[in-house]
Amino acid sequence: MRPRDTYAEPYRIKMIEPIKLKKPEERERLIKEAHYNIFNLKAEDIYIDLLTDSGTSAMSANQWAGIMLGDESYAGSKNFYNLQAAIKDIFGYNFVVPTHQGRAAENILMSMFVGENQRVPGNMHFDTTEGHIRLRNARPLNLVVDEGLKTDSTNLFKGNIDLERLEEELKNNGPSRLPLVIITATCNNNGGQPVSMSNLRAAYELTRKYKRALFIDAARYAENCYFIKQRDPAYRNTSIRDIAREMFSYADGCTMSSKKDALVNIGGFLAFKDNNEWYEKAVQMQICYEGFRTYGGLAGRDLEALARGLYEGTEEDYLEDRIGQVNYLGQQLRDTGIPIVTPVGGHGVFVDAMSFLPHIPQHCFPGQSLTVELYREGGIRSVELGACAFGYIDPETGQEVFPAQELVRLTIPRRVYSDRHMDLVVRAFEAIAARKKKIRGLEIVYQAEILRHFTARFRPRD
Ligand SMILES: *Cc1c(COP(=O)(O)O)cnc(C)c1O
């Protein structure tokens, strides 16, 4: 990776979207009115929104031009054929099933493969993937390598699946118990950590040996390709497109949330390498849940923006700038002494809130408290992945159970913010660090039974 100060963004700005920093007293009032939960804030009251990288990308002039070429025919839209050609070109897959989002592609895939009491191993399933597996009374298994769960590791491929444990599972469970394996690349849930080519190849060979299917959750595949190029000397001189081609040759197909690396605001797809039977089966489900074969819940114009976004998402200068910006923020925070998950992943910087605010016990929500302070200090929206998002009350003991990690994610939208915005995030952290002993933590005053973080209400502790 070139040093960040030796190049600039590989684009210039044609259209701007104004954002405003509210006054400190207004921010104080707004976060209180939001019951100290950033999900309740209005987007327009936020200055720098790092809630998610999903669907928040800025589209290019080329994509917007494509929007005007939307062919809104019910069947056989020309934009579908453009998308199909792009996927064939980049992924090497012949059969394409468009869907309205990534989770819709997962719904179709799981309904085809997964039934009651089965096991579905992967490196680390994304939340919705896990949800679709559980919905079918099957069991998701997260077999990520041990290093993948260590926050201060220096391992370069923390998204790898533990091959020994995978083989054990395949050996001990026949196809009727374990129908498929899913590799998520990059691995979202441990910080956008990449999967190496050799790990993917070996996982694929195991699924050949035991005659099972392997699918890639491709939401951030291009970022994964970039990491392979940067971190595996064997690929230093291979183009991103060739790396992608090789990656997807080690799978039977993929699900994709286009809201990530395809640089669009909505959309997804399911694709199969060459199995026409699977494709026909998927189309039956698609027609019930999404729409006809050639649009799958998307407008023709969305299909066109997606086809174009797929190409742009694999451009090397775009990826260098994108991953470079995330890394820039991570390094600055580290230099300031803020504890973060290392190495910095593809789509965001994950702050270790427990080490940053060691005086706040986990039942007083140090991560959630940090999200509140970031809004107070800089109008910045981040998201807690800790005691609130993953903690729950054990129905048997009535005790609160807390997750091992207490993280705050700063997710960087693609092509949206400049490094100066990143600098302000660092400034906000510096200011919070200087007064952090005074932060007292929060207590919950309302919570829903499931997925409580979206709607929970808090009050500051005395
Ligand atoms: C976002 C995401 C999904 C789900 O996609 P949606 O488009 O939000 O439905 C699945 N897997 C991963 C890895 C994701 O990041």
Short mmCIF file of N, CA, C and O and ligand atoms in Angstrom, two decimals, residues 101-103 106 126 128 184 188 217 219-220 257 259-260, ligand 1:
data_model
loop_
_atom_site.label_atom_id
_atom_site.label_comp_id
_atom_site.label_asym_id
_atom_site.label_seq_id
_atom_site.Cartn_x
_atom_site.Cartn_y
_atom_site.Cartn_z
N GLN A 101 -31.95 -7.56 -1.70
CA GLN A 101 -30.82 -7.33 -0.79
C GLN A 101 -30.04 -8.64 -0.65
O GLN A 101 -30.50 -9.69 -1.12
N GLY A 102 -28.96 -8.59 0.10
CA GLY A 102 -28.17 -9.79 0.34
C GLY A 102 -28.95 -10.85 1.10
O GLY A 102 -28.89 -12.04 0.81
N ARG A 103 -29.71 -10.41 2.11
CA ARG A 103 -30.43 -11.38 2.94
C ARG A 103 -31.51 -12.12 2.16
O ARG A 103 -31.89 -13.22 2.53
N GLU A 106 -29.76 -14.92 0.65
CA GLU A 106 -29.53 -15.93 1.69
C GLU A 106 -30.80 -16.75 1.94
O GLU A 106 -30.75 -17.96 2.12
N PHE A 126 -22.46 -13.91 9.01
CA PHE A 126 -23.05 -12.59 9.27
C PHE A 126 -24.40 -12.80 9.97
O PHE A 126 -25.01 -13.87 9.86
N THR A 128 -27.51 -11.90 9.54
CA THR A 128 -28.70 -12.33 8.79
C THR A 128 -28.54 -13.76 8.29
O THR A 128 -29.50 -14.51 8.20
N THR A 184 -17.44 -16.30 4.51
CA THR A 184 -17.75 -14.87 4.41
C THR A 184 -16.44 -14.10 4.22
O THR A 184 -15.56 -14.16 5.08
N ASN A 188 -17.08 -10.08 8.13
CA ASN A 188 -17.65 -8.85 8.71
C ASN A 188 -17.57 -8.83 10.23
O ASN A 188 -17.09 -7.88 10.83
N ASP A 217 -20.08 -15.79 0.88
CA ASP A 217 -20.83 -14.57 1.15
C ASP A 217 -19.92 -13.44 0.67
O ASP A 217 -18.90 -13.12 1.29
N ALA A 219 -20.28 -10.13 0.07
CA ALA A 219 -20.59 -8.71 0.30
C ALA A 219 -19.35 -7.82 0.14
O ALA A 219 -19.40 -6.77 -0.49
N ARG A 220 -18.21 -8.27 0.70
CA ARG A 220 -16.99 -7.44 0.63
C ARG A 220 -15.86 -8.18 -0.07
O ARG A 220 -14.71 -8.13 0.34
N SER A 257 -24.51 -9.06 -1.04
CA SER A 257 -25.21 -7.83 -0.69
C SER A 257 -24.55 -6.72 -1.49
O SER A 257 -23.44 -6.31 -1.18
N LYS A 259 -25.03 -3.78 -1.51
CA LYS A 259 -24.95 -2.52 -0.76
C LYS A 259 -23.55 -2.29 -0.20
O LYS A 259 -23.29 -1.25 0.37
N LYS A 260 -22.67 -3.23 -0.35
CA LYS A 260 -21.29 -3.07 0.11
C LYS A 260 -20.39 -2.84 -1.11
O LYS A 260 -20.39 -1.76 -1.68
C1 LIG B 1 -24.79 -6.78 4.80
C2 LIG B 1 -24.40 -8.18 4.76
C3 LIG B 1 -25.33 -9.19 4.48
C4 LIG B 1 -26.81 -8.92 4.29
O1 LIG B 1 -27.04 -8.11 3.21
P1 LIG B 1 -28.25 -7.04 3.11
O2 LIG B 1 -28.05 -6.48 1.75
O3 LIG B 1 -28.07 -6.07 4.22
O4 LIG B 1 -29.51 -7.82 3.23
C5 LIG B 1 -24.86 -10.49 4.40
N1 LIG B 1 -23.58 -10.78 4.64
C6 LIG B 1 -22.67 -9.84 4.92
C7 LIG B 1 -21.24 -10.23 5.15
C8 LIG B 1 -23.05 -8.52 5.01
O5 LIG B 1 -22.15 -7.59 5.33
#
